[in-house]
Short mmCIF file of C-alpha atoms and ligand atoms in Angstrom, two decimals:
data_model
loop_
_atom_site.label_atom_id
_atom_site.label_comp_id
_atom_site.label_asym_id
_atom_site.label_seq_id
_atom_site.Cartn_x
_atom_site.Cartn_y
_atom_site.Cartn_z
CA MET A 22 89.32 -163.10 150.40
CA VAL A 23 88.76 -165.54 153.24
CA LYS A 24 91.68 -166.27 155.55
CA ALA A 25 91.37 -169.34 157.77
CA VAL A 26 93.73 -170.38 160.55
CA ILE A 27 94.17 -173.70 162.29
CA ALA A 28 95.94 -173.47 165.64
CA GLY A 29 97.19 -176.92 166.53
CA ALA A 30 97.51 -177.78 162.84
CA SER A 31 100.15 -180.51 163.21
CA GLY A 32 98.08 -182.67 165.56
CA GLY A 33 95.81 -185.64 165.16
CA ILE A 34 92.82 -183.40 164.42
CA GLY A 35 94.83 -180.51 163.01
CA GLN A 36 96.28 -182.39 160.04
CA PRO A 37 93.09 -183.92 158.58
CA LEU A 38 91.19 -180.72 159.37
CA SER A 39 93.87 -178.74 157.51
CA LEU A 40 93.46 -181.08 154.56
CA LEU A 41 89.68 -180.55 154.51
CA MET A 42 90.09 -176.78 154.78
CA LYS A 43 92.68 -176.85 151.98
CA LEU A 44 90.08 -178.53 149.78
CA CYS A 45 87.37 -176.02 150.71
CA PRO A 46 86.63 -173.67 147.79
CA LEU A 47 85.47 -170.99 150.27
CA VAL A 48 88.99 -170.57 151.68
CA ASP A 49 91.56 -168.39 149.87
CA GLU A 50 94.34 -168.50 152.43
CA LEU A 51 95.00 -171.16 155.06
CA ALA A 52 97.55 -170.42 157.78
CA LEU A 53 98.73 -173.35 159.88
CA TYR A 54 100.03 -172.68 163.37
CA ASP A 55 101.49 -175.14 165.87
CA VAL A 56 104.39 -175.38 168.26
CA VAL A 57 105.89 -178.14 166.07
CA ASN A 58 105.99 -179.43 162.48
CA THR A 59 103.96 -176.79 160.64
CA PRO A 60 106.64 -176.19 157.98
CA GLY A 61 106.33 -179.84 156.95
CA VAL A 62 102.54 -180.00 157.09
CA ALA A 63 102.31 -176.75 155.12
CA ALA A 64 104.81 -177.89 152.47
CA ASP A 65 102.92 -181.15 152.06
CA LEU A 66 99.48 -179.54 151.70
CA SER A 67 100.81 -176.79 149.42
CA HIS A 68 101.29 -179.33 146.61
CA ILE A 69 97.53 -179.93 146.38
CA SER A 70 96.09 -178.06 143.42
CA SER A 71 93.12 -176.47 145.21
CA THR A 72 92.61 -172.72 145.68
CA ALA A 73 93.77 -172.02 149.23
CA LYS A 74 97.26 -170.62 149.57
CA ILE A 75 99.04 -172.40 152.43
CA THR A 76 101.41 -170.91 154.99
CA GLY A 77 102.95 -172.53 158.06
CA TYR A 78 104.10 -170.85 161.28
CA LEU A 79 105.91 -171.83 164.47
CA PRO A 80 106.05 -169.73 167.67
CA LYS A 81 109.46 -168.19 166.78
CA ASP A 82 109.42 -164.68 165.30
CA ASP A 83 105.89 -164.11 166.64
CA GLY A 84 104.57 -166.84 164.36
CA GLY A 85 101.25 -167.00 166.19
CA LYS A 86 100.58 -163.35 165.44
CA ALA A 87 101.67 -163.68 161.83
CA ALA A 88 99.47 -166.73 161.35
CA MET A 89 96.36 -165.18 162.86
CA LYS A 90 96.76 -161.62 161.54
CA ASP A 91 93.46 -160.44 160.00
CA ALA A 92 92.01 -163.94 159.94
CA ASP A 93 88.33 -164.40 159.20
CA ILE A 94 88.06 -167.74 160.95
CA ILE A 95 90.31 -169.36 163.55
CA ILE A 96 89.83 -173.01 164.45
CA ILE A 97 91.56 -174.25 167.59
CA PRO A 98 92.29 -177.96 168.06
CA ALA A 99 95.49 -177.26 170.06
CA GLY A 100 96.12 -179.14 173.27
CA ILE A 101 96.55 -182.60 174.70
CA PRO A 102 94.00 -185.37 174.14
CA ARG A 103 92.76 -187.95 176.65
CA LYS A 104 94.24 -191.34 177.45
CA PRO A 105 92.15 -194.21 178.85
CA GLY A 106 90.96 -193.50 182.39
CA MET A 107 91.03 -189.72 181.98
CA THR A 108 88.07 -187.36 181.89
CA ARG A 109 88.03 -184.29 179.67
CA ASP A 110 88.31 -182.21 182.83
CA ASP A 111 91.68 -183.87 183.49
CA LEU A 112 92.94 -181.98 180.41
CA PHE A 113 92.10 -178.61 181.95
CA LYS A 114 95.44 -178.13 183.69
CA ILE A 115 97.36 -178.04 180.41
CA ASN A 116 94.78 -177.03 177.82
CA ALA A 117 93.33 -174.06 179.74
CA GLY A 118 96.62 -172.19 179.44
CA ILE A 119 97.08 -173.18 175.79
CA VAL A 120 93.64 -171.88 174.81
CA LYS A 121 94.06 -168.71 176.86
CA GLY A 122 97.35 -167.95 175.13
CA LEU A 123 95.96 -168.54 171.65
CA ILE A 124 92.87 -166.42 172.27
CA GLU A 125 95.04 -163.58 173.55
CA ILE A 126 96.85 -163.58 170.21
CA ALA A 127 93.59 -163.82 168.26
CA ALA A 128 92.10 -160.91 170.23
CA ASP A 129 95.09 -158.72 169.37
CA VAL A 130 95.47 -159.46 165.67
CA ALA A 131 92.11 -160.80 164.48
CA PRO A 132 89.45 -159.30 166.76
CA LYS A 133 86.67 -159.81 164.21
CA ALA A 134 87.37 -163.46 163.43
CA PHE A 135 84.95 -166.30 163.98
CA ILE A 136 86.61 -168.45 166.64
CA LEU A 137 85.84 -172.17 166.80
CA VAL A 138 87.19 -173.91 169.90
CA ILE A 139 87.70 -177.67 169.68
CA SER A 140 90.24 -178.06 172.52
CA ASN A 141 88.90 -179.88 175.57
CA PRO A 142 87.37 -179.48 178.04
CA VAL A 143 85.11 -177.41 175.75
CA ASN A 144 82.75 -176.74 178.70
CA SER A 145 85.57 -174.72 180.29
CA THR A 146 87.81 -173.62 177.39
CA VAL A 147 84.99 -171.66 175.72
CA PRO A 148 84.26 -169.66 178.92
CA ILE A 149 88.01 -169.01 179.18
CA ALA A 150 88.02 -167.73 175.59
CA ALA A 151 85.03 -165.47 176.27
CA GLU A 152 86.63 -163.96 179.37
CA VAL A 153 89.92 -163.31 177.56
CA LEU A 154 88.08 -161.61 174.68
CA LYS A 155 86.01 -159.55 177.17
CA ALA A 156 89.16 -158.43 179.00
CA LYS A 157 90.61 -157.31 175.67
CA GLY A 158 87.37 -155.45 174.83
CA VAL A 159 86.67 -157.45 171.66
CA PHE A 160 84.16 -160.10 172.77
CA ASN A 161 81.39 -160.79 170.30
CA ALA A 162 79.32 -163.75 171.51
CA GLN A 163 77.94 -164.26 168.03
CA LYS A 164 81.43 -165.15 166.80
CA LEU A 165 82.66 -167.52 169.50
CA PHE A 166 81.70 -171.18 169.15
CA GLY A 167 82.51 -174.31 171.11
CA VAL A 168 82.46 -177.09 168.55
CA THR A 169 80.04 -179.80 169.70
CA THR A 170 79.29 -181.09 166.20
CA LEU A 171 80.88 -184.47 166.89
CA ASP A 172 78.11 -185.21 169.40
CA ILE A 173 75.53 -184.48 166.71
CA VAL A 174 77.41 -186.57 164.14
CA ARG A 175 77.54 -189.49 166.58
CA ALA A 176 73.85 -189.15 167.43
CA GLU A 177 72.92 -189.15 163.73
CA THR A 178 75.08 -192.19 163.06
CA PHE A 179 73.93 -194.23 166.04
CA VAL A 180 70.23 -193.41 165.51
CA ALA A 181 70.53 -194.30 161.81
CA GLU A 182 71.99 -197.68 162.79
CA ILE A 183 69.04 -198.62 164.94
CA ALA A 184 66.43 -196.98 162.68
CA GLY A 185 67.68 -198.94 159.67
CA LYS A 186 68.62 -195.81 157.73
CA LYS A 187 71.42 -196.05 155.20
CA THR A 188 73.13 -192.91 156.45
CA GLY A 189 72.89 -190.65 159.46
CA SER A 190 73.16 -187.58 157.27
CA GLU A 191 69.49 -188.07 156.33
CA LEU A 192 68.65 -187.25 159.96
CA THR A 193 68.71 -184.22 162.22
CA VAL A 194 69.17 -185.16 165.86
CA PRO A 195 69.52 -182.18 168.20
CA VAL A 196 72.10 -182.63 170.95
CA ILE A 197 72.25 -179.86 173.53
CA GLY A 198 74.09 -178.92 176.74
CA GLY A 199 77.83 -179.30 176.96
CA HIS A 200 80.52 -181.58 175.59
CA SER A 201 81.37 -184.23 178.17
CA GLY A 202 79.55 -187.24 179.59
CA GLU A 203 76.30 -186.34 181.31
CA THR A 204 76.44 -182.74 180.10
CA ILE A 205 75.70 -184.06 176.59
CA VAL A 206 71.91 -184.24 176.14
CA PRO A 207 70.52 -185.88 173.01
CA LEU A 208 66.91 -184.96 172.24
CA PHE A 209 65.63 -188.10 170.53
CA SER A 210 62.06 -186.77 170.79
CA GLN A 211 63.01 -184.07 168.25
CA ILE A 212 64.54 -186.16 165.50
CA SER A 213 63.62 -185.15 162.01
CA PRO A 214 62.24 -186.39 159.71
CA SER A 215 59.44 -187.22 162.11
CA GLY A 216 58.61 -190.89 162.25
CA VAL A 217 62.18 -191.88 163.10
CA THR A 218 62.05 -192.90 166.74
CA VAL A 219 64.25 -194.56 169.32
CA PRO A 220 62.49 -197.60 170.81
CA ASP A 221 62.04 -197.52 174.60
CA ASP A 222 64.17 -200.61 175.13
CA LYS A 223 67.10 -198.96 173.31
CA TYR A 224 66.75 -195.48 174.82
CA ASP A 225 69.13 -195.69 177.80
CA GLU A 226 71.79 -197.51 175.81
CA LEU A 227 71.66 -194.96 173.00
CA VAL A 228 71.78 -191.97 175.34
CA ASN A 229 74.81 -193.53 177.01
CA ARG A 230 76.52 -194.16 173.66
CA VAL A 231 76.08 -190.54 172.57
CA GLN A 232 77.21 -189.21 175.95
CA PHE A 233 80.23 -191.50 176.14
CA GLY A 234 81.05 -191.98 172.44
CA GLY A 235 84.36 -190.20 173.02
CA ASP A 236 85.36 -192.86 175.57
CA GLU A 237 84.66 -195.59 173.01
CA VAL A 238 87.34 -194.10 170.74
CA VAL A 239 89.79 -193.35 173.57
CA LYS A 240 89.52 -196.98 174.70
CA ALA A 241 89.94 -198.38 171.19
CA LYS A 242 92.99 -196.16 170.53
CA ASP A 243 94.47 -197.59 173.71
CA GLY A 244 96.71 -194.72 174.75
CA ALA A 245 97.23 -193.21 171.29
CA GLY A 246 94.75 -190.37 171.86
CA SER A 247 91.10 -189.64 171.19
CA ALA A 248 88.86 -189.03 168.19
CA THR A 249 90.74 -187.23 165.43
CA LEU A 250 89.32 -188.19 162.03
CA SER A 251 85.65 -188.00 163.01
CA MET A 252 86.46 -184.74 164.79
CA ALA A 253 88.17 -183.31 161.73
CA TYR A 254 85.03 -184.17 159.75
CA ALA A 255 82.80 -182.59 162.41
CA GLY A 256 84.99 -179.50 162.74
CA TYR A 257 85.01 -179.05 158.99
CA ARG A 258 81.25 -179.51 158.76
CA PHE A 259 80.74 -176.74 161.30
CA ALA A 260 83.38 -174.41 159.82
CA GLU A 261 81.95 -174.83 156.33
CA LYS A 262 78.49 -173.85 157.60
CA VAL A 263 79.92 -170.77 159.34
CA LEU A 264 81.70 -169.72 156.12
CA LYS A 265 78.69 -170.38 153.89
CA ALA A 266 76.42 -168.44 156.25
CA ALA A 267 78.91 -165.57 156.34
CA LYS A 268 78.59 -165.40 152.56
CA GLY A 269 74.82 -165.12 152.83
CA GLU A 270 73.57 -168.68 152.48
CA LYS A 271 70.33 -169.14 154.43
CA GLY A 272 68.87 -171.97 156.48
CA LEU A 273 72.12 -173.17 158.04
CA VAL A 274 71.59 -174.48 161.55
CA GLU A 275 73.94 -176.50 163.76
CA PRO A 276 74.12 -176.86 167.53
CA SER A 277 77.09 -175.11 169.13
CA PHE A 278 78.24 -174.20 172.64
CA VAL A 279 77.82 -170.43 172.83
CA TYR A 280 77.51 -167.61 175.37
CA LEU A 281 73.72 -167.46 175.37
CA PRO A 282 73.12 -163.96 176.77
CA GLY A 283 75.02 -162.53 173.79
CA VAL A 284 73.11 -164.41 171.10
CA PRO A 285 69.59 -163.36 170.03
CA GLY A 286 67.08 -165.75 171.59
CA GLY A 287 69.66 -167.04 174.07
CA LYS A 288 68.69 -165.13 177.21
CA GLU A 289 65.56 -167.13 177.95
CA ILE A 290 67.44 -170.41 177.47
CA ALA A 291 70.15 -169.22 179.87
CA GLU A 292 67.46 -168.30 182.41
CA LYS A 293 65.76 -171.66 182.04
CA THR A 294 68.95 -173.73 182.33
CA GLY A 295 70.88 -171.51 184.73
CA CYS A 296 73.85 -171.82 182.36
CA ASP A 297 75.24 -168.89 180.40
CA PHE A 298 77.20 -171.21 178.14
CA PHE A 299 75.17 -173.96 176.55
CA SER A 300 74.85 -175.75 173.23
CA VAL A 301 71.58 -175.38 171.34
CA PRO A 302 70.78 -175.34 167.62
CA ILE A 303 72.18 -172.08 166.28
CA GLU A 304 70.95 -170.38 163.16
CA LEU A 305 74.03 -169.11 161.35
CA GLY A 306 74.23 -165.96 159.25
CA PRO A 307 76.58 -163.20 158.12
CA ASN A 308 77.12 -162.12 161.75
CA GLY A 309 77.71 -165.65 163.00
CA ALA A 310 75.21 -166.92 165.58
CA GLU A 311 72.06 -165.08 164.47
CA LYS A 312 69.64 -166.98 166.66
CA ALA A 313 69.68 -169.54 169.46
CA THR A 314 66.74 -171.91 169.14
CA ASN A 315 64.86 -172.78 172.32
CA VAL A 316 64.26 -176.50 171.99
CA LEU A 317 63.45 -176.95 175.68
CA GLY A 318 59.75 -176.14 175.33
CA ASN A 319 58.52 -179.62 174.51
CA ILE A 320 61.09 -182.03 175.87
CA THR A 321 59.99 -185.31 177.42
CA ALA A 322 60.20 -186.23 181.12
CA LYS A 323 63.22 -188.43 180.41
CA GLU A 324 64.97 -185.58 178.60
CA GLN A 325 64.13 -183.24 181.48
CA LYS A 326 65.97 -185.63 183.82
CA LEU A 327 68.97 -185.67 181.49
CA LEU A 328 68.88 -181.88 181.39
CA GLU A 329 68.97 -181.64 185.18
CA ALA A 330 72.04 -183.89 185.38
CA CYS A 331 73.63 -181.85 182.59
CA THR A 332 73.25 -178.42 184.13
CA THR A 333 74.55 -179.52 187.54
CA GLY A 334 77.92 -180.55 186.11
CA LEU A 335 78.04 -177.90 183.42
CA LYS A 336 77.71 -174.98 185.86
CA ASP A 337 80.86 -176.14 187.68
CA ASN A 338 82.78 -176.54 184.40
CA ILE A 339 81.81 -173.03 183.31
CA THR A 340 82.76 -171.48 186.65
CA LYS A 341 86.11 -173.27 186.55
CA GLY A 342 86.89 -171.71 183.16
CA VAL A 343 85.79 -168.21 184.16
CA THR A 344 87.77 -168.39 187.41
CA PHE A 345 90.89 -169.56 185.58
CA ALA A 346 90.67 -166.72 183.08
CA HIS A 347 90.61 -164.17 185.89
CA ASN A 348 93.19 -165.87 188.12
CA PRO A 349 95.54 -167.97 186.00
CA PRO A 350 98.18 -169.77 188.08
CA GLN A 351 101.45 -167.81 188.29
CA LYS A 352 104.26 -169.34 186.22
P1 NAD B 413 97.16 -183.93 169.38
O1 NAD B 413 98.06 -184.03 170.56
O2 NAD B 413 97.29 -184.95 168.32
O3 NAD B 413 97.36 -182.51 168.68
C1 NAD B 413 97.35 -181.32 169.40
C2 NAD B 413 98.28 -180.35 168.71
O4 NAD B 413 98.27 -179.13 169.45
C3 NAD B 413 99.76 -180.82 168.68
O5 NAD B 413 100.25 -180.80 167.35
C4 NAD B 413 100.47 -179.81 169.55
O6 NAD B 413 101.81 -179.55 169.13
C5 NAD B 413 99.58 -178.60 169.39
N1 NAD B 413 99.77 -177.57 170.40
C6 NAD B 413 100.03 -177.71 171.72
N2 NAD B 413 100.17 -176.51 172.30
C7 NAD B 413 99.99 -175.58 171.32
C8 NAD B 413 100.01 -174.17 171.31
N3 NAD B 413 100.24 -173.45 172.41
N4 NAD B 413 99.79 -173.55 170.13
C9 NAD B 413 99.56 -174.25 168.99
N5 NAD B 413 99.52 -175.60 168.96
C10 NAD B 413 99.74 -176.25 170.12
O7 NAD B 413 95.67 -183.87 169.93
P2 NAD B 413 94.31 -184.05 169.10
O8 NAD B 413 93.93 -185.47 169.10
O9 NAD B 413 94.44 -183.33 167.83
O10 NAD B 413 93.28 -183.28 170.06
C11 NAD B 413 93.40 -181.91 170.28
C12 NAD B 413 92.36 -181.43 171.28
O11 NAD B 413 91.04 -181.56 170.73
C13 NAD B 413 92.34 -182.20 172.59
O12 NAD B 413 92.20 -181.31 173.65
C14 NAD B 413 91.11 -183.08 172.46
O13 NAD B 413 90.59 -183.46 173.70
C15 NAD B 413 90.19 -182.17 171.70
N6 NAD B 413 89.05 -182.83 171.04
C16 NAD B 413 87.87 -182.18 171.06
C17 NAD B 413 86.77 -182.72 170.42
C18 NAD B 413 85.46 -181.99 170.42
O14 NAD B 413 84.44 -182.62 170.10
N7 NAD B 413 85.40 -180.72 170.69
C19 NAD B 413 86.89 -183.95 169.77
C20 NAD B 413 88.12 -184.59 169.76
C21 NAD B 413 89.22 -184.02 170.43
C1 LMR B 414 85.31 -186.69 171.77
O1 LMR B 414 84.13 -186.49 172.09
O2 LMR B 414 85.65 -187.66 171.05
C2 LMR B 414 86.36 -185.71 172.21
O3 LMR B 414 85.86 -184.80 173.13
C3 LMR B 414 87.62 -186.35 172.67
C4 LMR B 414 87.49 -187.10 173.97
O4 LMR B 414 88.28 -186.84 174.87
O5 LMR B 414 86.63 -187.96 174.07
#
């Protein structure tokens, strides 16, 4: 029996992600939680003839607890999205408290769940989640993931376009660091299959497009929010890998923003970058993050420069999250 929860299920990401999870044969029960509209979203999805049994919850009657009780996987796309002119950090004021509240519930009623945080700013919301789980005595770094898959999906797509490949899914393009602007570091020197390269005259433009791909969507949506459909795809892709690995499937690797000192292989990467939270390719298994892969050993000089810019900003984002978790503003 696998119980999955989506917290923020009525939103722009939440609805298509709920649809994808409803179609997933690995899910037996799918609980939808949001502060609005979950009865409608749940009723709608419940007419689809796939396996997962659907339930919908609102905050009344401790709906958050009921939704998350004994969950195996909790995916969190709750919170406000950007409008043009905003940075992800501008979302902190509202989303930090939302994520903190949801993780507190998860810690109480589903302490063993895999937790996948989508809500921005990921660079800070994941440290908040870790601190809340630590304070509740249930933190397992191998089970807490900041979802950075959209950066990888974008990198695959954009590289495929310039490399003349039919589809980006033929490619693996590691993207490491954090999830905002310069903290996003694509490693084009480590694309596989080997032989696919980014020409020098396209390098800067492509790095910029991967780092600021989110802005492209925010601008095009013109005030109506940020990436939702591509994010639902990316969130599902990551969640499906976590569930397959939990069932014993081998060879599943995807970058994710994790607490490195708590993941095997992560300590040396944390020492090298000076960042405890960082996205690197993660080997997934029954326990979650089984191994963090150190891809920093043979990066190019250009990538080293990107890495330096990344860690400078990322350290501040992480500290901001940790500080908030310990001293949330009084209501
Ligand atoms: P949205 O406004 O369409 O949906 C957010 C949903 O969260 C709404 O339905 C809202 O009611 C709900 N919500 C608010 N507070 C809640 C709470 N306390 N408990 C449960 N639900 C709550 O926004 P969206 O476009 O779906 O984006 C959601 C978040 O995901 C944003 O913060 C956005 O920046 C982020 N995002 C992250 C990535 C990534 O790569 N990690 C990509 C895209 C968007
Ligand atoms: C993205 O990368 O599309 C998301 O983080 C949403 C955003 O604010 O850009």
